[in-house]
mmCIF file of C-alpha atoms in Angstrom:
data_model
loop_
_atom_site.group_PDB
_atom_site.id
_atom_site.type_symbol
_atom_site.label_atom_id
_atom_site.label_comp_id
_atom_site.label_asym_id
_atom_site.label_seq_id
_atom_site.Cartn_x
_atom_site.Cartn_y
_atom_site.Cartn_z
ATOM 1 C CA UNK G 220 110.498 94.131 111.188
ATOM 2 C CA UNK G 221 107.872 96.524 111.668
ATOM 3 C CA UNK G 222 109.106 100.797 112.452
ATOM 4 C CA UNK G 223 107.562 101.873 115.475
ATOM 5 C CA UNK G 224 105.514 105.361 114.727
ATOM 6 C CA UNK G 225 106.601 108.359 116.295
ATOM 7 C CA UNK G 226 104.721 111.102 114.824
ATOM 8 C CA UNK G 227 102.046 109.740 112.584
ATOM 9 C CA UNK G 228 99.291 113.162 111.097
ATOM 10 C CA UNK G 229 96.631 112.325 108.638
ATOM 11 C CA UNK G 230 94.594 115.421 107.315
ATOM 12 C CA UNK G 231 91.927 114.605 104.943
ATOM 13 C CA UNK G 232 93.755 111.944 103.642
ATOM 14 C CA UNK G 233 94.266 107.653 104.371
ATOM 15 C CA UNK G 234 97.033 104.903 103.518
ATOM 16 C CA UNK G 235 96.481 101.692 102.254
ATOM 17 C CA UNK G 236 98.505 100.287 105.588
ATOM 18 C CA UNK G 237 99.930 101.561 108.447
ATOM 19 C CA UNK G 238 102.500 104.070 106.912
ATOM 20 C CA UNK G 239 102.783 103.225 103.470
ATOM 21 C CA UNK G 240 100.657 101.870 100.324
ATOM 22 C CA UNK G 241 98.245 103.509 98.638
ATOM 23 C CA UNK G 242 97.417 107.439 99.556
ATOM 24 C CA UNK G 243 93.834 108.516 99.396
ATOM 25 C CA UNK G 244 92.271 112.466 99.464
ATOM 26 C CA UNK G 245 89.157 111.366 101.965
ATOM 27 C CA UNK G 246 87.384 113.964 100.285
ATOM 28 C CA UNK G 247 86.375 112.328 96.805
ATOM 29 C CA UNK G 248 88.333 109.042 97.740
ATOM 30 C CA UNK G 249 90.466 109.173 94.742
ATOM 31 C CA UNK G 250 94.011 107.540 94.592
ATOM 32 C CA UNK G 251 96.165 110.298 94.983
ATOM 33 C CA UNK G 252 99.514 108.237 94.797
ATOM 34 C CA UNK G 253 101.431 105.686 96.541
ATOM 35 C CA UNK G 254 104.431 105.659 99.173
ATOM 36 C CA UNK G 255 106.807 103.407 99.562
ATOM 37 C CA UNK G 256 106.740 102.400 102.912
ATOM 38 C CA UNK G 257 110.206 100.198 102.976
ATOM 39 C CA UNK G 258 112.314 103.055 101.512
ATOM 40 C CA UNK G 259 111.301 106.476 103.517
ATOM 41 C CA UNK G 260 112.898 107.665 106.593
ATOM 42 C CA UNK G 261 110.400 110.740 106.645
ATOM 43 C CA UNK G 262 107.403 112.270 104.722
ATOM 44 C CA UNK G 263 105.696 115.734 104.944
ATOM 45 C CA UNK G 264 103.335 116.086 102.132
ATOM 46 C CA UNK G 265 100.295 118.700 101.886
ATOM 47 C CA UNK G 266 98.196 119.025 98.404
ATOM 48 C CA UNK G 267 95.122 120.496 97.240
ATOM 49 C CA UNK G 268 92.766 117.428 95.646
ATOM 50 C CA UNK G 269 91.202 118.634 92.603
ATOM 51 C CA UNK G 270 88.100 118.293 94.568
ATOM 52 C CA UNK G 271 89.379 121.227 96.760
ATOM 53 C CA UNK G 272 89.997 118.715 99.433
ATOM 54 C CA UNK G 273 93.262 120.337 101.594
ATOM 55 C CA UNK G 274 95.315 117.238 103.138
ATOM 56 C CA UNK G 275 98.066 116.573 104.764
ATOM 57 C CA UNK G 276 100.419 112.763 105.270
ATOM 58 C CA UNK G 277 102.939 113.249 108.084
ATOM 59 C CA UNK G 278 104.813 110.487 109.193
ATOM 60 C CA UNK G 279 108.244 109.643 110.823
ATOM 61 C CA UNK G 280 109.555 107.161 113.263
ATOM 62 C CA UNK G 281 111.136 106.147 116.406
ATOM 63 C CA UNK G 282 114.814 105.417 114.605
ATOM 64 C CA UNK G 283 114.466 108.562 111.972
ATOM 65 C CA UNK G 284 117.276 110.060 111.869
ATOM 66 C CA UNK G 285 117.712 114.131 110.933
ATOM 67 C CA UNK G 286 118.135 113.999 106.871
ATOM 68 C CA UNK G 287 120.470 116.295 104.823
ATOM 69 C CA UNK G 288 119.277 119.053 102.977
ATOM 70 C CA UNK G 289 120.046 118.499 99.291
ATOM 71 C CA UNK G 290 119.665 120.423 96.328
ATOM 72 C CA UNK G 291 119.289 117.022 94.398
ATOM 73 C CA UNK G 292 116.014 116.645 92.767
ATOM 74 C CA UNK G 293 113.888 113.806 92.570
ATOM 75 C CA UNK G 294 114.415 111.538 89.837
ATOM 76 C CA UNK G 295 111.451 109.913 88.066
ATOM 77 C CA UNK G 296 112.026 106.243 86.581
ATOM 78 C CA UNK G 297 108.702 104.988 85.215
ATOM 79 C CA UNK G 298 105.804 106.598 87.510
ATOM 80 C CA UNK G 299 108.037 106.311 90.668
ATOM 81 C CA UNK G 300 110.046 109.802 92.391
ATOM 82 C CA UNK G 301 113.294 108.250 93.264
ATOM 83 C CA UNK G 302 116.493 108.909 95.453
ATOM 84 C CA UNK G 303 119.365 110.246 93.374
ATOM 85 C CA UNK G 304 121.602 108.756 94.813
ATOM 86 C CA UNK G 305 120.733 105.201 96.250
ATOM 87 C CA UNK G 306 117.711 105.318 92.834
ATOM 88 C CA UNK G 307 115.219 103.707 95.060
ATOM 89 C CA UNK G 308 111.375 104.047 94.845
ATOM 90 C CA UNK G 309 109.985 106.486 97.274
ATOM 91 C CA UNK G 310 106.925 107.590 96.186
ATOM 92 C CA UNK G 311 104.121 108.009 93.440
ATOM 93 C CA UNK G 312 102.303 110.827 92.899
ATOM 94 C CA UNK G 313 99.230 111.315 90.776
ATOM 95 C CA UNK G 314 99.625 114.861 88.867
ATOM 96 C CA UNK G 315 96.892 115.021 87.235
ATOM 97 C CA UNK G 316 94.674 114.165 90.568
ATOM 98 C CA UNK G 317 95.782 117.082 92.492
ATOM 99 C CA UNK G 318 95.958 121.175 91.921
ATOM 100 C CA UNK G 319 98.801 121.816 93.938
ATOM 101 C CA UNK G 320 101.310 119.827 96.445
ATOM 102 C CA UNK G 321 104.865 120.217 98.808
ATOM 103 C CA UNK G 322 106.675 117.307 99.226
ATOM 104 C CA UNK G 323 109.393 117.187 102.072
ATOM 105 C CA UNK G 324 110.724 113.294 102.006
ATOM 106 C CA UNK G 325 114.205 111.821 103.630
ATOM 107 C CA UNK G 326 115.477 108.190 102.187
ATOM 108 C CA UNK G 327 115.705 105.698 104.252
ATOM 109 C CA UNK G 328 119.267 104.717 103.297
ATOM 110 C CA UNK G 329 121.393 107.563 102.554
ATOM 111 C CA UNK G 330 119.194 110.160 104.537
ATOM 112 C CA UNK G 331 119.128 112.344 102.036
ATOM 113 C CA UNK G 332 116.179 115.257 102.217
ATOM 114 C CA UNK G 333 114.081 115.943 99.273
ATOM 115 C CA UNK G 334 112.337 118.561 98.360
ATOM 116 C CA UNK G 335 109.205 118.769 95.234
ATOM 117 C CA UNK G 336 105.971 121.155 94.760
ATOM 118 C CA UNK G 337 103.579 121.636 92.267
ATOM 119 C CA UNK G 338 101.747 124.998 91.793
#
């Protein structure tokens, strides 16, 4: 069943769907990464492209509910950022595409609240 949108803020930057898929910088249209639209409660996520492109993917729904802070990091199995605790997929991101990047993300399933930069 489909999440209704309740805050949806795209900055220089497009999905593949609706709120998941691919993520593109609309600067250079390079693949920037991928979320995992079945598994995320919540995503905040501003980067610099390498092509100086500034974006910004905001996105939360209707049902979200407030995550929990956690001092948890990430964990990375193959190319995928995963939930510690429930070890689902949440999102890709390409590295090597970008020069910088703050990641804010909540799981889906155990609400936890991530937190990841780059600088």
């Amino acid at each position: 069943m489909a999440r209704e949108i309740k805050t949806k803020e795209l900055k220089n930057a497009k999905l593949a769907t609706n709120y998941g898929g691919w993520m593109y910088c609309t600067g250079c249209n390079t693949n920037i990464g991928y979320l995992c639209y079945v598994t995320y409660d919540k995503i905040n996520f501003s980067f610099t492209c390498k092509c100086q492109t500034k974006g910004k993917v905001l996105i939360d729904f209707e049902d979200s509910l407030d995550g929990t802070k956690t001092s948890d990091e990430l964990i990375l199995k193959k190319n995928r950022w995963c939930c510690k605790k429930e070890e689902e997929p949440l999102i890709t991101i390409m590295d090597q595409k970008l020069e910088d990047y703050q990641l804010e993300i909540t799981c889906k399933t155990c609400h936890q609240k991530y937190f990841k930069n780059k600088s």
